[in-house]
Structures are given as structure tokens and as C-alpha cells.
XYZ file of C-alpha atoms in Angstrom:
610
model
C 0.063 0.068 -0.049
C 1.346 3.388 -0.892
C -0.213 4.857 2.167
C 2.855 3.979 4.299
C 5.457 6.441 3.321
C 2.811 9.415 3.594
C 1.849 8.072 7.095
C 5.612 7.855 8.192
C 6.418 11.359 7.017
C 3.393 12.866 8.859
C 3.963 10.711 12.002
C 7.696 11.014 12.293
C 8.959 14.167 10.140
C 5.869 16.313 10.892
C 4.330 15.156 14.232
C 7.638 13.989 15.843
C 5.621 11.086 17.223
C 8.843 9.459 18.345
C 9.247 12.207 20.972
C 6.162 10.697 22.733
C 8.411 8.101 23.976
C 9.934 10.617 26.475
C 6.798 10.680 28.377
C 6.234 8.202 31.229
C 3.207 6.510 29.702
C 4.859 5.689 26.505
C 8.567 4.932 27.815
C 8.403 1.346 26.573
C 7.863 2.398 23.136
C 10.208 3.444 20.268
C 10.160 3.878 16.693
C 10.787 0.154 16.185
C 7.537 -0.578 18.398
C 5.496 1.896 16.384
C 6.873 0.433 13.093
C 5.921 -3.023 14.238
C 2.443 -1.934 14.975
C 2.145 -0.347 11.420
C 3.687 -3.450 9.811
C 0.944 -5.833 11.515
C -1.953 -3.504 10.514
C -0.681 -3.209 7.027
C -0.311 -6.876 6.651
C -3.932 -7.727 8.153
C -5.481 -5.031 6.047
C -3.789 -6.335 2.909
C -4.606 -10.040 3.656
C -7.975 -9.790 5.526
C -9.770 -6.712 4.316
C -8.585 -5.420 1.002
C -9.489 -8.600 -1.059
C -12.953 -8.732 0.189
C -13.935 -5.041 -0.216
C -16.056 -5.821 -3.345
C -17.303 -9.215 -1.920
C -19.131 -7.377 1.060
C -20.476 -4.622 -1.057
C -22.044 -7.334 -3.230
C -23.206 -9.768 -0.567
C -25.116 -7.578 1.751
C -26.054 -8.941 5.131
C -29.264 -11.276 5.031
C -31.863 -11.630 7.790
C -34.271 -14.592 7.827
C -36.187 -13.406 10.849
C -33.966 -14.931 13.368
C -30.317 -14.698 12.318
C -28.068 -12.327 10.298
C -25.815 -13.880 7.689
C -22.773 -12.058 6.762
C -19.846 -13.383 4.350
C -17.097 -15.357 6.019
C -14.609 -12.933 5.066
C -16.206 -10.411 7.695
C -15.953 -12.812 10.480
C -12.165 -13.542 9.504
C -11.274 -9.787 9.367
C -13.078 -9.421 12.800
C -11.230 -12.212 14.478
C -7.887 -11.244 12.935
C -8.393 -7.610 14.093
C -9.176 -8.697 17.556
C -6.358 -10.966 17.732
C -3.978 -8.305 16.819
C -4.784 -6.357 20.078
C -5.701 -3.148 18.291
C -9.015 -3.028 19.940
C -7.145 -2.067 23.164
C -3.992 -0.908 21.673
C -4.256 2.530 23.539
C -5.305 1.232 26.835
C -3.247 0.516 30.103
C -1.053 -2.546 30.272
C -2.878 -3.805 33.385
C -6.110 -4.399 31.369
C -4.257 -5.905 28.380
C -3.417 -2.778 26.286
C -0.354 -1.673 24.627
C -0.225 1.950 25.906
C 0.076 3.118 22.477
C -0.106 6.859 21.512
C -3.461 7.465 20.244
C -1.470 9.235 17.229
C 0.090 5.853 16.279
C -3.062 3.927 17.011
C -5.161 6.307 14.513
C -2.310 6.062 11.821
C -2.329 2.190 12.083
C -5.957 1.925 11.774
C -5.966 4.038 8.669
C -4.733 0.832 6.895
C -8.122 -1.049 7.547
C -10.131 1.995 6.572
C -8.239 2.198 3.359
C -8.583 -1.497 2.536
C -12.270 -1.702 3.357
C -14.148 0.690 5.375
C -17.333 -1.666 4.918
C -15.880 -4.315 6.841
C -13.996 -2.246 9.518
C -16.462 -1.990 12.333
C -14.155 -1.478 15.430
C -15.137 2.214 15.645
C -18.189 1.664 17.746
C -16.820 -1.032 19.943
C -13.805 0.855 21.035
C -15.552 4.097 21.525
C -18.348 2.318 23.456
C -15.625 0.593 25.766
C -13.761 4.044 26.369
C -16.991 5.583 27.285
C -17.576 2.969 29.910
C -13.875 3.247 31.151
C -14.572 6.936 31.925
C -18.066 6.864 33.150
C -18.901 3.256 34.220
C -18.802 1.712 37.407
C -15.644 -0.687 38.221
C -17.863 -3.642 37.465
C -19.291 -2.185 34.362
C -15.660 -1.532 33.171
C -14.668 -5.159 33.996
C -17.673 -6.948 32.620
C -18.512 -5.065 29.457
C -15.606 -2.414 28.593
C -12.749 -5.204 28.922
C -14.824 -7.744 26.867
C -15.105 -5.314 24.357
C -11.592 -4.469 24.279
C -10.704 -8.408 24.009
C -13.153 -8.515 20.858
C -15.281 -11.208 22.934
C -18.091 -8.469 22.842
C -18.797 -5.736 20.538
C -20.607 -2.495 21.006
C -23.154 -0.231 19.669
C -24.353 3.431 20.105
C -28.200 3.665 20.006
C -29.230 7.322 19.718
C -31.471 7.986 16.768
C -35.122 6.905 16.699
C -37.466 6.725 13.782
C -39.665 9.836 14.916
C -36.797 11.904 16.163
C -33.760 11.425 13.807
C -30.832 13.624 15.279
C -33.387 15.683 17.370
C -32.417 13.883 20.665
C -34.716 16.242 22.556
C -37.635 14.005 21.043
C -36.191 10.750 22.289
C -39.263 8.558 23.408
C -37.302 5.352 24.425
C -38.524 4.818 28.278
C -36.750 3.321 31.216
C -38.486 2.357 34.269
C -37.061 0.702 37.585
C -37.029 -2.975 37.189
C -38.700 -3.886 40.398
C -37.933 -3.718 43.966
C -34.270 -3.590 44.806
C -33.571 -2.239 41.234
C -31.047 0.138 42.473
C -28.727 -2.580 44.094
C -27.941 -4.742 41.109
C -24.142 -5.405 40.882
C -24.083 -4.212 37.272
C -25.716 -0.881 37.982
C -29.343 0.314 38.740
C -31.387 -2.103 36.758
C -34.330 -0.676 34.403
C -36.619 -2.042 31.729
C -36.242 -0.421 28.536
C -38.857 -0.030 25.839
C -38.531 1.867 22.550
C -37.201 1.714 19.033
C -33.650 2.779 17.737
C -32.983 3.367 14.035
C -29.809 3.406 11.909
C -28.034 1.290 14.519
C -24.594 0.335 12.892
C -23.669 -3.186 13.917
C -26.794 -3.670 15.813
C -27.276 -7.251 14.991
C -24.622 -9.784 13.775
C -22.825 -13.023 15.050
C -19.248 -11.935 14.775
C -18.871 -11.684 18.621
C -20.267 -13.521 21.618
C -22.470 -10.700 22.654
C -23.201 -6.980 21.603
C -23.387 -4.290 24.136
C -25.932 -1.646 23.094
C -25.532 1.878 24.755
C -28.987 3.123 24.840
C -30.208 6.706 25.403
C -33.715 6.658 26.987
C -35.716 8.806 29.314
C -36.912 7.830 32.952
C -40.530 9.049 33.471
C -41.221 11.403 36.210
C -43.672 10.668 39.080
C -46.622 11.523 36.924
C -45.383 8.836 34.412
C -44.507 11.436 31.810
C -41.290 11.930 30.062
C -39.255 15.035 30.832
C -39.301 17.359 27.695
C -35.877 18.114 26.103
C -32.352 16.608 26.666
C -32.223 17.089 30.399
C -34.251 13.818 31.003
C -31.907 11.592 29.117
C -30.137 8.724 30.734
C -27.615 6.397 29.359
C -28.007 2.591 29.842
C -25.972 -0.526 29.036
C -28.318 -3.117 27.388
C -26.619 -6.253 26.285
C -27.975 -8.580 23.569
C -27.199 -11.474 25.982
C -27.757 -11.250 29.779
C -24.408 -11.662 31.782
C -23.635 -12.358 35.436
C -21.254 -10.190 37.612
C -18.166 -12.206 36.223
C -19.291 -11.445 32.539
C -20.346 -14.999 31.822
C -23.355 -15.430 29.535
C -26.443 -16.515 31.751
C -28.062 -18.327 28.650
C -30.926 -15.767 28.933
C -31.457 -13.512 25.696
C -32.414 -10.083 26.448
C -35.577 -8.445 25.072
C -33.688 -6.736 22.060
C -35.186 -7.689 18.660
C -33.769 -6.846 15.349
C -37.012 -5.393 13.420
C -34.971 -5.166 10.061
C -32.096 -4.218 8.020
C -31.663 -1.003 6.340
C -30.250 -1.506 2.803
C -27.840 1.288 2.226
C -26.115 3.138 -0.833
C -22.855 2.165 0.761
C -21.194 0.765 3.963
C -22.943 -2.492 2.975
C -20.586 -4.817 4.716
C -21.802 -3.422 8.243
C -25.432 -4.263 9.368
C -27.499 -1.135 9.635
C -30.482 -1.824 11.960
C -33.848 -0.935 13.477
C -33.970 -2.391 16.874
C -37.009 -2.875 18.894
C -36.225 -2.844 22.843
C -38.756 -4.389 25.162
C -41.430 -5.372 22.737
C -41.681 -8.917 24.340
C -40.134 -11.089 21.654
C -37.659 -12.452 24.123
C -39.335 -11.853 27.591
C -36.944 -11.825 30.596
C -38.271 -13.529 33.613
C -41.601 -13.846 31.740
C -41.893 -10.081 31.259
C -41.444 -7.624 28.386
C -38.910 -4.999 28.663
C -35.133 -5.040 27.798
C -33.010 -5.124 31.066
C -30.660 -2.131 31.020
C -28.204 -0.816 33.594
C -27.794 2.842 34.346
C -24.326 4.574 33.378
C -23.448 7.563 35.362
C -26.098 9.790 36.879
C -29.950 9.611 35.960
C -30.502 12.373 33.747
C -26.844 13.012 32.645
C -26.855 10.438 29.816
C -26.051 12.786 26.955
C -23.079 14.292 28.636
C -21.826 10.683 28.883
C -22.655 9.887 25.371
C -20.794 12.890 23.940
C -17.599 11.154 25.094
C -18.373 8.515 22.493
C -19.967 10.866 20.073
C -16.889 12.997 19.711
C -14.691 10.331 19.371
C -16.919 8.681 16.633
C -16.976 12.147 14.780
C -13.063 11.985 14.411
C -13.335 8.442 13.432
C -15.868 9.107 10.681
C -13.425 11.980 9.638
C -10.630 9.405 9.164
C -13.074 7.116 7.250
C -13.913 9.698 4.978
C -10.363 10.624 4.403
C -9.291 7.082 3.774
C -12.031 6.510 1.116
C -10.923 9.743 -0.425
C -7.367 8.492 -0.699
C -8.254 5.123 -1.837
C -10.144 6.692 -4.825
C -7.223 8.924 -5.437
C -4.636 6.029 -5.561
C -7.039 4.107 -8.066
C -7.571 7.108 -10.288
C -3.914 7.771 -10.347
C -3.085 4.293 -11.561
C -5.753 4.656 -14.050
C -4.324 7.950 -15.295
C -0.767 6.592 -15.721
C -2.044 3.585 -17.781
C -4.877 4.817 -19.940
C -3.896 6.077 -23.392
C -6.485 8.673 -24.754
C -6.149 11.790 -26.797
C -3.201 13.620 -28.050
C -1.490 16.729 -26.739
C -2.254 20.226 -27.926
C 0.559 21.665 -30.031
C 1.260 24.979 -31.731
C -0.884 23.861 -34.796
C -3.624 22.036 -32.654
C -3.694 18.245 -32.176
C -1.904 15.929 -34.679
C -4.062 12.618 -35.147
C -1.114 10.968 -36.695
C 0.603 10.858 -33.332
C 0.401 8.026 -30.720
C -2.059 8.725 -28.114
C -0.838 9.688 -24.711
C -1.678 8.633 -21.276
C -4.447 10.732 -19.802
C -2.125 12.046 -16.974
C -0.265 14.070 -19.456
C -3.538 16.130 -19.975
C -3.620 19.289 -17.811
C -7.268 18.869 -16.644
C -6.799 15.281 -15.516
C -3.751 16.557 -13.421
C -5.907 19.264 -11.966
C -8.470 16.409 -10.875
C -5.561 14.371 -9.472
C -3.926 17.134 -7.670
C -7.344 18.295 -5.981
C -7.558 14.543 -4.866
C -4.145 14.641 -3.276
C -4.574 17.861 -1.578
C -8.029 16.873 -0.123
C -6.930 13.312 0.904
C -3.443 13.910 2.279
C -4.425 17.258 3.759
C -7.491 15.624 5.695
C -5.125 12.751 6.810
C -2.782 15.244 8.277
C -5.679 17.095 10.109
C -7.000 13.850 11.550
C -3.574 12.875 12.888
C -3.005 16.281 14.153
C -6.309 15.823 16.101
C -4.995 12.569 17.382
C -1.759 14.149 18.452
C -3.770 16.704 20.498
C -5.532 13.592 22.265
C -2.330 12.506 23.338
C -1.426 15.998 24.511
C -4.668 16.245 26.503
C -3.958 12.989 28.236
C -0.211 13.061 28.887
C 0.769 16.754 28.691
C 1.653 19.143 31.356
C -1.654 20.892 32.612
C -1.601 24.000 30.600
C -0.678 22.137 27.485
C -3.380 19.637 28.056
C -6.045 22.096 28.745
C -5.079 23.813 25.584
C -5.234 20.672 23.542
C -8.613 19.982 25.049
C -9.893 23.268 23.794
C -8.401 23.039 20.498
C -10.084 19.580 19.987
C -13.411 21.146 20.917
C -13.002 23.591 17.995
C -11.419 21.351 15.480
C -13.720 18.465 15.934
C -16.675 19.688 13.886
C -13.858 20.309 11.147
C -12.242 16.922 11.504
C -15.531 15.213 10.877
C -17.212 17.494 8.285
C -14.392 18.808 6.120
C -13.144 15.129 4.886
C -16.823 14.166 4.706
C -17.404 16.993 2.190
C -14.345 17.299 0.201
C -12.868 13.570 0.461
C -16.562 12.840 -1.256
C -15.785 15.440 -3.854
C -12.378 13.673 -4.311
C -14.124 10.393 -4.925
C -16.432 12.265 -7.505
C -13.269 13.235 -9.229
C -11.924 9.840 -9.160
C -14.972 8.769 -11.236
C -14.433 11.572 -13.545
C -10.807 10.616 -14.146
C -12.128 7.024 -15.024
C -14.559 8.588 -17.403
C -17.350 6.262 -18.395
C -15.605 3.320 -16.731
C -15.766 5.037 -13.451
C -19.422 4.675 -13.495
C -19.424 0.994 -13.899
C -18.701 -1.748 -11.201
C -15.749 -2.841 -13.173
C -13.739 -0.329 -11.322
C -13.671 0.512 -7.404
C -14.338 4.038 -7.682
C -17.967 4.112 -7.755
C -17.997 2.033 -4.499
C -15.802 4.456 -2.652
C -18.242 7.323 -3.567
C -21.042 5.256 -2.266
C -19.130 4.193 0.923
C -18.267 8.116 1.395
C -21.657 9.618 0.711
C -22.914 8.455 4.101
C -20.398 10.353 6.018
C -21.798 13.743 5.586
C -24.854 12.333 7.537
C -23.063 9.965 9.876
C -22.496 11.012 13.501
C -24.290 14.314 13.149
C -25.062 15.720 9.908
C -23.370 18.676 7.919
C -25.676 21.170 9.261
C -25.643 19.983 12.787
C -21.511 20.247 12.773
C -21.902 23.690 11.305
C -24.229 24.951 14.047
C -22.199 23.428 16.666
C -19.081 25.251 15.277
C -20.554 28.595 14.799
C -23.252 28.474 17.425
C -20.992 26.903 20.314
C -17.406 26.081 19.556
C -15.908 29.376 18.416
C -17.789 31.151 21.180
C -17.051 28.710 24.343
C -14.805 30.155 27.027
C -14.877 33.698 25.681
C -13.618 32.442 22.249
C -10.417 31.283 23.823
C -10.405 28.179 21.661
C -10.526 30.310 18.398
C -7.751 32.486 19.943
C -5.559 29.432 20.455
C -6.044 27.937 17.093
C -5.174 31.433 15.593
C -2.178 31.696 17.657
C -0.857 28.237 16.344
C -1.569 29.347 12.799
C 0.380 32.727 13.272
C 3.206 30.673 14.613
C 3.272 28.664 11.391
C 2.893 31.913 9.309
C 5.956 33.447 11.045
C 8.072 30.501 10.209
C 6.833 30.346 6.473
C 7.335 33.955 5.906
C 11.210 33.446 6.211
C 11.127 30.762 3.669
C 11.285 32.152 0.099
C 9.231 29.393 -1.571
C 6.283 29.943 1.191
C 6.279 33.441 2.226
C 3.401 34.468 -0.160
C 1.279 31.592 1.202
C 1.827 32.833 4.836
C 0.655 36.231 3.914
C -2.493 34.671 2.055
C -3.150 32.597 5.156
C -2.909 35.632 7.458
C -5.553 37.325 5.157
C -7.839 34.327 5.410
C -7.612 34.244 9.237
C -8.658 37.702 9.289
C -11.792 37.053 7.090
C -12.841 34.155 9.304
C -12.372 36.249 12.353
C -14.438 39.197 10.811
C -17.108 36.908 9.568
C -17.378 35.303 13.206
C -18.126 38.668 14.564
C -20.353 39.909 11.974
C -22.597 36.781 12.177
C -23.243 37.404 15.660
C -23.180 41.255 15.404
C -27.198 41.278 16.189
C -26.968 38.585 18.750
C -29.761 36.909 16.873
C -29.107 33.026 16.632
C -31.368 32.736 13.729
C -29.314 35.335 11.799
C -26.064 34.059 12.885
C -26.751 30.429 11.924
C -28.612 30.989 8.690
C -25.205 30.554 6.903
C -23.432 28.153 9.189
C -22.546 25.746 6.520
C -20.833 28.412 4.175
C -19.034 29.561 7.410
C -17.828 25.988 8.306
C -16.648 25.480 4.796
C -14.573 28.723 4.831
C -13.383 27.915 8.379
C -12.273 24.526 7.307
C -10.542 25.452 4.134
C -8.494 27.896 6.272
C -7.598 25.147 8.760
C -6.556 23.056 5.869
C -4.543 25.773 4.283
C -2.642 26.088 7.617
C -2.174 22.180 7.947
C -0.665 22.446 4.354
C 1.370 25.245 4.983
C 2.775 23.465 8.212
C 3.238 20.151 6.313
C 5.102 22.135 3.615
C 7.587 23.676 6.112
C 8.270 20.239 7.473
C 8.694 18.941 3.863
C 11.367 21.526 3.065
C 13.079 20.991 6.523
C 13.323 17.265 5.893
C 14.064 17.665 2.104
C 17.325 16.068 2.152
C 16.080 12.837 3.524
C 12.997 12.774 1.284
C 12.772 11.516 -2.214
C 12.592 14.541 -4.779
C 9.196 13.187 -6.036
C 7.451 13.021 -2.546
C 8.922 16.449 -1.550
C 7.813 18.023 -4.788
C 4.362 16.199 -4.470
C 3.698 17.604 -0.942
C 4.727 21.100 -2.031
C 2.765 20.909 -5.018
C -0.274 20.018 -3.296
C 0.111 22.963 -0.942
C 0.663 25.271 -3.883
C -2.537 23.829 -5.524
C -4.551 24.408 -2.455
C -3.427 28.206 -1.957
C -3.993 28.756 -5.783
C -7.158 26.844 -6.332
C -8.956 26.196 -3.018
C -8.291 28.914 -0.370
C -9.427 31.825 -2.625
C -13.058 30.202 -2.301
C -13.560 31.290 1.180
C -14.345 34.883 0.370
C -17.632 33.949 -1.459
C -18.630 31.512 1.384
C -17.982 34.396 3.930
C -19.840 36.916 1.957
C -23.143 35.617 2.911
C -22.013 35.043 6.399
C -20.816 38.606 6.678
C -24.188 39.861 5.464
C -26.268 37.571 7.431
C -27.833 36.742 4.441
C -31.521 35.525 4.938
C -32.221 34.219 1.252
C -32.613 30.809 2.222
C -34.256 31.047 5.506
C -36.789 33.797 4.515
C -38.224 32.192 1.409
C -41.735 31.353 1.756
C -42.510 27.416 1.737
C -44.757 27.950 -1.118
C -42.101 29.564 -3.314
C -39.903 26.255 -3.408
């Protein structure tokens, strides 16, 4: 896989990941141990994932009313991944982890997403277990989280409901105390859960011994009514099969039933489900109602779930990134080998001359360079965010707090920007293939289908934009935005002293000023309806500015390391940065124009006019 040189450059030359071994938590590690993890993941991805990407797309999950059937390749890939130890790679030694830096963990998992995002289903299990390690009781950690880290159990995240979608205020799933002494259950206060959850990835399968559902539900008040809004939401562990306090299966199936599979445009190798909780298909002790155990405090479920949601959002950003790169690699191969057309000379085209490969045409190069700038830029952004996670967990107090706040601001961008622009990269990959790209003879149509979900997955584009402009850039008096601007300015100061990059440093400075001014203009009236009417164009401009900064910083690292890099890789990175500044960054002026004017064209148009 050609991903490896790019990963190694970003890890070692740009992010200086080797220096993490100077910290106590990572003291046992070295470049050799990091490389060994990359080797293992690259090998498993090449052998167990990549050859079956088309298989799982064509052989969708089947449900016969009782059992879900998946291709054998999916089970083989799951088992190989669990055996590698990557489910618990970032965890403590004393629970079987490797204490691997999250930066390296994220880089290693990129191989699986590149090989087959449709098979790769570790994201939710790891996020589920990580949430329980923070908010669960000691026994919940032992019984559920540790078994997820081993691969014995897998996990889900159950938020959306058919009638509510992303509007969690309208969650109607109910949780009522399960009889006398419910609060004394060793696994946590025990409730009976009833309701329906929609779009649940990996909600039913037989890849693991058990499935641990994390379910948002509301506990009724004394009057039997549900509390309106998100304040009444609690979080519950609802296992598919009931277990005892040692984690052994009791032989009792919990009252969680698969109502049906959703058949999607892409990601077809992973089950996507409608789950019915407590309908009585699998009564427990003769009664309907799924048994669930409270996590954390009652009414504080959404705060707990955000731990998993934010992690999943960064994971979705990485998934979108790797699909964009997969399409880029495929279209690059095609362009280098497909002869078509002739170059334009002074007298026009000479039909007597042999055809040239399409990579020799300027417009094809434009499309390839756009893909490269989107995919490799998004990969750098995601790894930068992973490095902030390590800083938050192992840095000095001030640096850790800065990393926390920077992650708050960057998470909507890390999720949304790759979801939009790496999808555009996939569209360009189809275009490079011409008519062949639209057929299943080539993989790029599948990459586009798989990637189209990511603008919806884990919070739609509009939700991310409203979160960014409505909350993240304002929180703590705008300190997160100030910290990000300071880091950009530090990069600009270094680049200003480098002749090849000085003009780009000045251009980035202008873009940063535009974003700052637009942020103030959006909120000038203090009216959220006006401020957020153009939140998506704001997020697009903000994201492009962040990516321009990332590319400038990567270009600086490239020039510093030039003597140790191949001429081609060095030229390619600087060329991608140049492309981004010449073709992409100028777009922000148009996006921010409607933000500055608080343009209400879309919001004010009458419904009848549509």
C-alpha cells in the first residue's frame, strides 16, 4: 500500500511522534515498536480486508427473521483484528493494552479504513468501551468494557429513533425501574427499556459472543410522563445476552429484537438496523422489557454519550479521508496507464501521433492534484487531532487544557471537512475514469457510495456547522478560536522566512482575518437565527482555512526534511500545498460573503415558493 510513506512522513517528520516515548506512559515504546504496529496492521489489512471489499459490497447482510448472515470474510477480518490487540492498543497495560499513543493508533487503523471501510467495524466497539472506562462503575468496566477490548463482545451506540432522527430532545424510549431492589444490582441500577432505535450500525450480527448496546432513554417522572428536552435523557447498558457479575453469559436472551435491516447506498458490509427494545419477543423472567443498567447519573446520559460521539466524529472523518485516498490511488493508477487523446501543439492536435496517457492532460492533473490535496490534507488534520488527544491525556496541565479546547474547535472540522471534500475527491476519481468510473468494473463508484454516508453519519453537516458557529468558536470567551489563531500565526511566522512559502503565509493571514471578521459579523445582532442561517458556508470557509494552515505546516516540514526525502515525494507535497493556495483557499471569500451580510435568502423564502 502506498499509504505507508505518507503516514511515516506525517508521524515522524511532521508530528515528531517518536518524542512521545519521552513521556512516562509511552516510555517502553520506540520507533521500532511503532513501526511493528504499522507493519502488523498493514499486513492484516492487505490480507484480510482489501481482497474482500467488493465481496461485502455485493453480498449484503441477510436476515431470515432470526439470524443475520454475513460473508465469512467479515468474520475472518473481525477475528484477525481482535487477535492483533488493536481494540485495546491505547489502553493501560494492566487491562491488556499496549499503552500505544493515540497518534500511532489512529495511523495504524488507517490501513483498515483504506482497505475496506465496509468491513472495518471496530470504531463503535472501541468508543463504547472507552466511554464505559470513563463513566462506568468498576464492575461495568470489567464486565463490559474489557470484554469489548478483547473482541469477545462488540458494541453499538443507540441514539436515533424513527420519529426523532438527530433531534435527541424528542427521544421517546422509556426506562422504568425493574422492580424492588432495582438500584442494588451489581451491574448498576437495573431498568426495563422500551422503545425503538433506528440506523444502529452493527446492531445485530454473530461476529462476537455478545453485543453491548449503549442506549439513550428517558426515565419518566412521578406523573409517568417523560421530561421534555435533553435534560431527562439517561444512558443505559443493554446487552443482547444477559451476563452475570463475572461477565459469563447466563443463557438468557435480552428483550432486544432486530426489526429489520436498512439497505444502504454504501457501507453494505456492516449491518445497519432498526432495533426494538422491550417489545416482548424475548421476555426476561416472563415479562416484556429489555434489561438495562444505568451508566453515570440519571438525567446525565447525553453528557456521557458525548464522550463517544466526539470520538466517533473524528473516526468518521478518518473514514472519509481514507475513502478519498483510496479513490485517489485508484484514479492515479488509471491515469498513468490509460492512453487517450493527443497533446495540443502550436498547430493543434496531430491525429497521426500516438495517443498519450491521460495523466499528461492538464485537466486530469488538476483533478488528481485536487484529490491529493484533499486526501493527504485531511489525513494530516486527523493525525494532528490524534496528537492533541495524546497531549490532552499526557501533557503538562496548561498544554493539556489547550489541547482539550483546540479539540473542541477542531472536531466539527475533522468530521465535516473530509466528509465533504474527500467525497468530492471520490467524484473526481470517477471523472478521471470517464465512463468506466461509473461501472462496477472499477472500484471508484463503490468508494463514492461508501463515502456519501459520512456527511450524515454521527451528526449531519448542518449539525456540525451549527455546533461550530453556534457553540465552539464562542465557548470560554472564544479562547479556543484564539488558541487556534495563535498556532496558525506561529506557522505563518516560520513560513514568512522561507522564500518558497512567504506568499502563502501572507495569504493565510488574510484568510484568518476574514474568518475572524465573519465570526463577529454573524453574531453582530446577537440573533441566533441570523447568525446560524449560513453556518454551513461559514464551516466550509473555516475548514478551508484550517486545511490551508495544515498544508503550510506540512510544506515547512517537507522543506526541512528535504534532504532525507525523495525528490518526488517532496515535490508532491509542496505541489499539493501550492494547489490548495492557488485553487482552494480563494473560495472562502464567496462563502463568507453571505455570513458577513447575515444573508437570509434561504431562511426567509416562503415555503410555497420552493
